[in-house]
Amino acid sequence: MRKQIVAGNWKMNTTPAEGTELAKAVAELSKEVADNVSLIVAPPFTHLCSVAKTLAGTKVALSSQNCADQASGAYTGEVSARMIASLGASYVILGHSERREYYGETSEILNKKMAQAYANDLTPIYCVGEKLNERETGKHFDVVRAQIEEVVYQLAPEQFDRLIIAYEPVWAIGTGKTATADQAQEMHAYIRSVLAEKFGDKAAACPILYGGSCKPSNAKELFAKTDVDGGLIGGASLVAADFIAIAKSF
Ligand code: PGA
């Protein structure tokens, strides 16, 4: 049985004080969520310290939204995986389409970031997904396969054991447009088959989350699909009640 996971990606939203309040509300409501569902929140770097304190002793785990591709040194403005881990985070989102698109993150950079994550015991939540024109021209499977082959295939088997994948069709992120449950299942099953080509039976244990306008009203249908193991939630994770309603949708 695979882990069921709901992770909240706060992106560049909330002040530290607002983030602490949001984390407090999520932690309180998390008592209503089934024990077999893991909850993760990913606030901005500036909130990690205070949110870690708020979440201590609760069932909600902490993630960052990114990490540096280097260990330490003269890299102005960067935040290392070691710093993130030392604050009590256990996860890091890597390869989000916004990072790929706006900050030029390539597979080469992401391989370095993955190495930093593993070296510091952070579990990566590695994002893949196609753009609208890629889906419309029937290239979506090839695009996602390349994102997996170029990065995930470079992992050692024991690293792969600690990986979470998020499928986020770019055309569904923040647009209110969701992939249908059948479209999500089709891609999730494909991703699992691509993982199995390299990692064999281990692929059956890898959690694959859906992301892209997932909300309380559509989470149940998405999570009911065999290969959809939860969600990576953007907009709806900024409202504690909505985030928890999604986590109660399995
Ligand atoms: P969204 O974002 O839920 O606001 O579409 C998802 C994500 O980018 O992680």
mmCIF file of N, CA and C in Angstrom, residues 36-103:
data_model
loop_
_atom_site.group_PDB
_atom_site.id
_atom_site.type_symbol
_atom_site.label_atom_id
_atom_site.label_comp_id
_atom_site.label_asym_id
_atom_site.label_seq_id
_atom_site.Cartn_x
_atom_site.Cartn_y
_atom_site.Cartn_z
ATOM 1 N N ASN A 36 -3.317 7.464 8.066
ATOM 2 C CA ASN A 36 -2.510 6.998 6.934
ATOM 3 C C ASN A 36 -2.301 8.071 5.858
ATOM 4 N N VAL A 37 -2.827 9.276 6.098
ATOM 5 C CA VAL A 37 -2.602 10.375 5.151
ATOM 6 C C VAL A 37 -1.518 11.298 5.729
ATOM 7 N N SER A 38 -0.431 11.478 4.976
ATOM 8 C CA SER A 38 0.631 12.379 5.418
ATOM 9 C C SER A 38 0.335 13.791 4.924
ATOM 10 N N LEU A 39 0.549 14.753 5.791
ATOM 11 C CA LEU A 39 0.336 16.158 5.438
ATOM 12 C C LEU A 39 1.674 16.885 5.440
ATOM 13 N N ILE A 40 1.872 17.719 4.425
ATOM 14 C CA ILE A 40 3.116 18.480 4.291
ATOM 15 C C ILE A 40 2.734 19.916 3.926
ATOM 16 N N VAL A 41 3.411 20.898 4.501
ATOM 17 C CA VAL A 41 3.246 22.264 3.994
ATOM 18 C C VAL A 41 4.611 22.823 3.583
ATOM 19 N N ALA A 42 4.589 23.601 2.510
ATOM 20 C CA ALA A 42 5.825 24.193 1.970
ATOM 21 C C ALA A 42 5.688 25.714 1.937
ATOM 22 N N PRO A 43 6.047 26.376 3.043
ATOM 23 C CA PRO A 43 6.013 27.847 3.071
ATOM 24 C C PRO A 43 7.264 28.430 2.411
ATOM 25 N N PRO A 44 7.291 29.741 2.212
ATOM 26 C CA PRO A 44 8.528 30.377 1.726
ATOM 27 C C PRO A 44 9.669 30.172 2.732
ATOM 28 N N PHE A 45 10.905 30.297 2.263
ATOM 29 C CA PHE A 45 12.092 30.125 3.125
ATOM 30 C C PHE A 45 12.006 30.946 4.408
ATOM 31 N N THR A 46 11.521 32.206 4.246
ATOM 32 C CA THR A 46 11.500 33.140 5.377
ATOM 33 C C THR A 46 10.618 32.677 6.525
ATOM 34 N N HIS A 47 9.720 31.713 6.263
ATOM 35 C CA HIS A 47 8.784 31.270 7.300
ATOM 36 C C HIS A 47 9.192 29.923 7.909
ATOM 37 N N LEU A 48 10.209 29.291 7.356
ATOM 38 C CA LEU A 48 10.484 27.897 7.757
ATOM 39 C C LEU A 48 10.708 27.781 9.263
ATOM 40 N N CYS A 49 11.468 28.719 9.813
ATOM 41 C CA CYS A 49 11.833 28.639 11.231
ATOM 42 C C CYS A 49 10.592 28.725 12.119
ATOM 43 N N SER A 50 9.757 29.736 11.888
ATOM 44 C CA SER A 50 8.587 29.910 12.763
ATOM 45 C C SER A 50 7.546 28.827 12.499
ATOM 46 N N VAL A 51 7.380 28.433 11.253
ATOM 47 C CA VAL A 51 6.396 27.382 10.964
ATOM 48 C C VAL A 51 6.863 26.036 11.544
ATOM 49 N N ALA A 52 8.165 25.800 11.535
ATOM 50 C CA ALA A 52 8.690 24.559 12.134
ATOM 51 C C ALA A 52 8.316 24.499 13.608
ATOM 52 N N LYS A 53 8.434 25.614 14.293
ATOM 53 C CA LYS A 53 8.074 25.653 15.724
ATOM 54 C C LYS A 53 6.572 25.400 15.907
ATOM 55 N N THR A 54 5.786 26.007 15.046
ATOM 56 C CA THR A 54 4.323 25.842 15.135
ATOM 57 C C THR A 54 3.918 24.387 14.899
ATOM 58 N N LEU A 55 4.628 23.718 13.997
ATOM 59 C CA LEU A 55 4.228 22.351 13.614
ATOM 60 C C LEU A 55 4.841 21.269 14.504
ATOM 61 N N ALA A 56 5.783 21.655 15.372
ATOM 62 C CA ALA A 56 6.460 20.650 16.210
ATOM 63 C C ALA A 56 5.432 19.843 16.997
ATOM 64 N N GLY A 57 5.572 18.523 16.947
ATOM 65 C CA GLY A 57 4.673 17.656 17.713
ATOM 66 C C GLY A 57 3.321 17.418 17.045
ATOM 67 N N THR A 58 3.110 17.969 15.834
ATOM 68 C CA THR A 58 1.853 17.727 15.110
ATOM 69 C C THR A 58 2.128 16.718 13.986
ATOM 70 N N LYS A 59 1.081 16.342 13.270
ATOM 71 C CA LYS A 59 1.297 15.379 12.176
ATOM 72 C C LYS A 59 1.647 16.069 10.850
ATOM 73 N N VAL A 60 1.815 17.385 10.867
ATOM 74 C CA VAL A 60 2.097 18.113 9.633
ATOM 75 C C VAL A 60 3.613 18.283 9.477
ATOM 76 N N ALA A 61 4.136 17.811 8.357
ATOM 77 C CA ALA A 61 5.579 17.903 8.107
ATOM 78 C C ALA A 61 5.892 19.151 7.285
ATOM 79 N N LEU A 62 7.162 19.517 7.285
ATOM 80 C CA LEU A 62 7.587 20.766 6.667
ATOM 81 C C LEU A 62 8.438 20.515 5.422
ATOM 82 N N SER A 63 8.215 21.347 4.416
ATOM 83 C CA SER A 63 8.984 21.271 3.171
ATOM 84 C C SER A 63 9.416 22.669 2.778
ATOM 85 N N SER A 64 10.492 22.771 1.999
ATOM 86 C CA SER A 64 10.800 24.047 1.348
ATOM 87 C C SER A 64 10.333 23.926 -0.101
ATOM 88 N N GLN A 65 10.342 25.046 -0.804
ATOM 89 C CA GLN A 65 9.864 25.064 -2.196
ATOM 90 C C GLN A 65 10.995 24.958 -3.203
ATOM 91 N N ASN A 66 12.230 24.895 -2.688
ATOM 92 C CA ASN A 66 13.404 24.933 -3.550
ATOM 93 C C ASN A 66 14.615 24.744 -2.649
ATOM 94 N N CYS A 67 15.780 24.499 -3.220
ATOM 95 C CA CYS A 67 17.037 24.575 -2.472
ATOM 96 C C CYS A 67 18.145 24.897 -3.470
ATOM 97 N N ALA A 68 19.296 25.290 -2.940
ATOM 98 C CA ALA A 68 20.426 25.635 -3.801
ATOM 99 C C ALA A 68 20.996 24.384 -4.461
ATOM 100 N N ASP A 69 21.706 24.596 -5.554
ATOM 101 C CA ASP A 69 22.343 23.450 -6.235
ATOM 102 C C ASP A 69 23.770 23.230 -5.745
ATOM 103 N N GLN A 70 24.205 24.058 -4.784
ATOM 104 C CA GLN A 70 25.552 23.934 -4.216
ATOM 105 C C GLN A 70 25.425 23.735 -2.712
ATOM 106 N N ALA A 71 26.488 23.219 -2.093
ATOM 107 C CA ALA A 71 26.431 22.915 -0.657
ATOM 108 C C ALA A 71 26.544 24.166 0.212
ATOM 109 N N SER A 72 27.491 25.049 -0.134
ATOM 110 C CA SER A 72 27.696 26.264 0.661
ATOM 111 C C SER A 72 28.674 27.164 -0.086
ATOM 112 N N GLY A 73 28.857 28.377 0.407
ATOM 113 C CA GLY A 73 29.880 29.247 -0.176
ATOM 114 C C GLY A 73 29.328 30.517 -0.771
ATOM 115 N N ALA A 74 30.057 31.078 -1.729
ATOM 116 C CA ALA A 74 29.746 32.394 -2.278
ATOM 117 C C ALA A 74 28.648 32.287 -3.349
ATOM 118 N N TYR A 75 27.420 32.112 -2.890
ATOM 119 C CA TYR A 75 26.256 32.011 -3.786
ATOM 120 C C TYR A 75 25.171 32.946 -3.256
ATOM 121 N N THR A 76 25.378 34.226 -3.454
ATOM 122 C CA THR A 76 24.509 35.249 -2.879
ATOM 123 C C THR A 76 23.031 34.989 -3.167
ATOM 124 N N GLY A 77 22.252 35.007 -2.107
ATOM 125 C CA GLY A 77 20.801 34.874 -2.257
ATOM 126 C C GLY A 77 20.302 33.445 -2.247
ATOM 127 N N GLU A 78 21.196 32.485 -2.187
ATOM 128 C CA GLU A 78 20.760 31.079 -2.231
ATOM 129 C C GLU A 78 20.564 30.514 -0.816
ATOM 130 N N VAL A 79 19.783 29.457 -0.712
ATOM 131 C CA VAL A 79 19.516 28.794 0.564
ATOM 132 C C VAL A 79 19.836 27.310 0.397
ATOM 133 N N SER A 80 20.743 26.811 1.225
ATOM 134 C CA SER A 80 21.213 25.437 1.023
ATOM 135 C C SER A 80 20.278 24.393 1.624
ATOM 136 N N ALA A 81 20.376 23.189 1.104
ATOM 137 C CA ALA A 81 19.590 22.067 1.630
ATOM 138 C C ALA A 81 19.941 21.817 3.096
ATOM 139 N N ARG A 82 21.206 22.038 3.455
ATOM 140 C CA ARG A 82 21.619 21.823 4.851
ATOM 141 C C ARG A 82 20.923 22.817 5.785
ATOM 142 N N MET A 83 20.819 24.077 5.337
ATOM 143 C CA MET A 83 20.118 25.089 6.152
ATOM 144 C C MET A 83 18.652 24.687 6.333
ATOM 145 N N ILE A 84 18.054 24.257 5.253
ATOM 146 C CA ILE A 84 16.628 23.896 5.274
ATOM 147 C C ILE A 84 16.404 22.713 6.216
ATOM 148 N N ALA A 85 17.253 21.692 6.083
ATOM 149 C CA ALA A 85 17.114 20.497 6.927
ATOM 150 C C ALA A 85 17.344 20.850 8.394
ATOM 151 N N SER A 86 18.272 21.760 8.639
ATOM 152 C CA SER A 86 18.603 22.089 10.031
ATOM 153 C C SER A 86 17.451 22.811 10.727
ATOM 154 N N LEU A 87 16.527 23.364 9.963
ATOM 155 C CA LEU A 87 15.355 24.017 10.563
ATOM 156 C C LEU A 87 14.223 23.029 10.842
ATOM 157 N N GLY A 88 14.427 21.789 10.456
ATOM 158 C CA GLY A 88 13.403 20.786 10.752
ATOM 159 C C GLY A 88 12.549 20.401 9.555
ATOM 160 N N ALA A 89 12.901 20.870 8.357
ATOM 161 C CA ALA A 89 12.141 20.445 7.170
ATOM 162 C C ALA A 89 12.585 19.042 6.763
ATOM 163 N N SER A 90 11.672 18.281 6.219
ATOM 164 C CA SER A 90 11.994 16.918 5.772
ATOM 165 C C SER A 90 11.875 16.755 4.271
ATOM 166 N N TYR A 91 11.275 17.746 3.601
ATOM 167 C CA TYR A 91 11.004 17.637 2.163
ATOM 168 C C TYR A 91 11.474 18.891 1.436
ATOM 169 N N VAL A 92 11.669 18.755 0.132
ATOM 170 C CA VAL A 92 11.933 19.916 -0.720
ATOM 171 C C VAL A 92 11.253 19.689 -2.078
ATOM 172 N N ILE A 93 10.495 20.690 -2.521
ATOM 173 C CA ILE A 93 9.882 20.620 -3.854
ATOM 174 C C ILE A 93 10.960 20.993 -4.873
ATOM 175 N N LEU A 94 11.156 20.169 -5.875
ATOM 176 C CA LEU A 94 12.162 20.463 -6.907
ATOM 177 C C LEU A 94 11.552 20.310 -8.298
ATOM 178 N N GLY A 95 11.968 21.184 -9.197
ATOM 179 C CA GLY A 95 11.521 21.064 -10.587
ATOM 180 C C GLY A 95 10.114 21.561 -10.831
ATOM 181 N N HIS A 96 9.592 22.397 -9.924
ATOM 182 C CA HIS A 96 8.259 22.956 -10.173
ATOM 183 C C HIS A 96 8.279 23.701 -11.508
ATOM 184 N N SER A 97 7.184 23.659 -12.234
ATOM 185 C CA SER A 97 7.164 24.269 -13.576
ATOM 186 C C SER A 97 7.449 25.769 -13.514
ATOM 187 N N GLU A 98 7.072 26.410 -12.399
ATOM 188 C CA GLU A 98 7.368 27.847 -12.285
ATOM 189 C C GLU A 98 8.873 28.078 -12.176
ATOM 190 N N ARG A 99 9.586 27.180 -11.517
ATOM 191 C CA ARG A 99 11.055 27.269 -11.429
ATOM 192 C C ARG A 99 11.679 26.977 -12.800
ATOM 193 N N ARG A 100 11.130 25.985 -13.478
ATOM 194 C CA ARG A 100 11.672 25.644 -14.812
ATOM 195 C C ARG A 100 11.468 26.815 -15.766
ATOM 196 N N GLU A 101 10.249 27.390 -15.710
ATOM 197 C CA GLU A 101 9.855 28.391 -16.693
ATOM 198 C C GLU A 101 10.453 29.768 -16.402
ATOM 199 N N TYR A 102 10.351 30.237 -15.157
ATOM 200 C CA TYR A 102 10.753 31.613 -14.846
ATOM 201 C C TYR A 102 12.211 31.733 -14.402
ATOM 202 N N TYR A 103 12.803 30.644 -13.920
ATOM 203 C CA TYR A 103 14.158 30.728 -13.374
ATOM 204 C C TYR A 103 15.123 29.796 -14.095
#
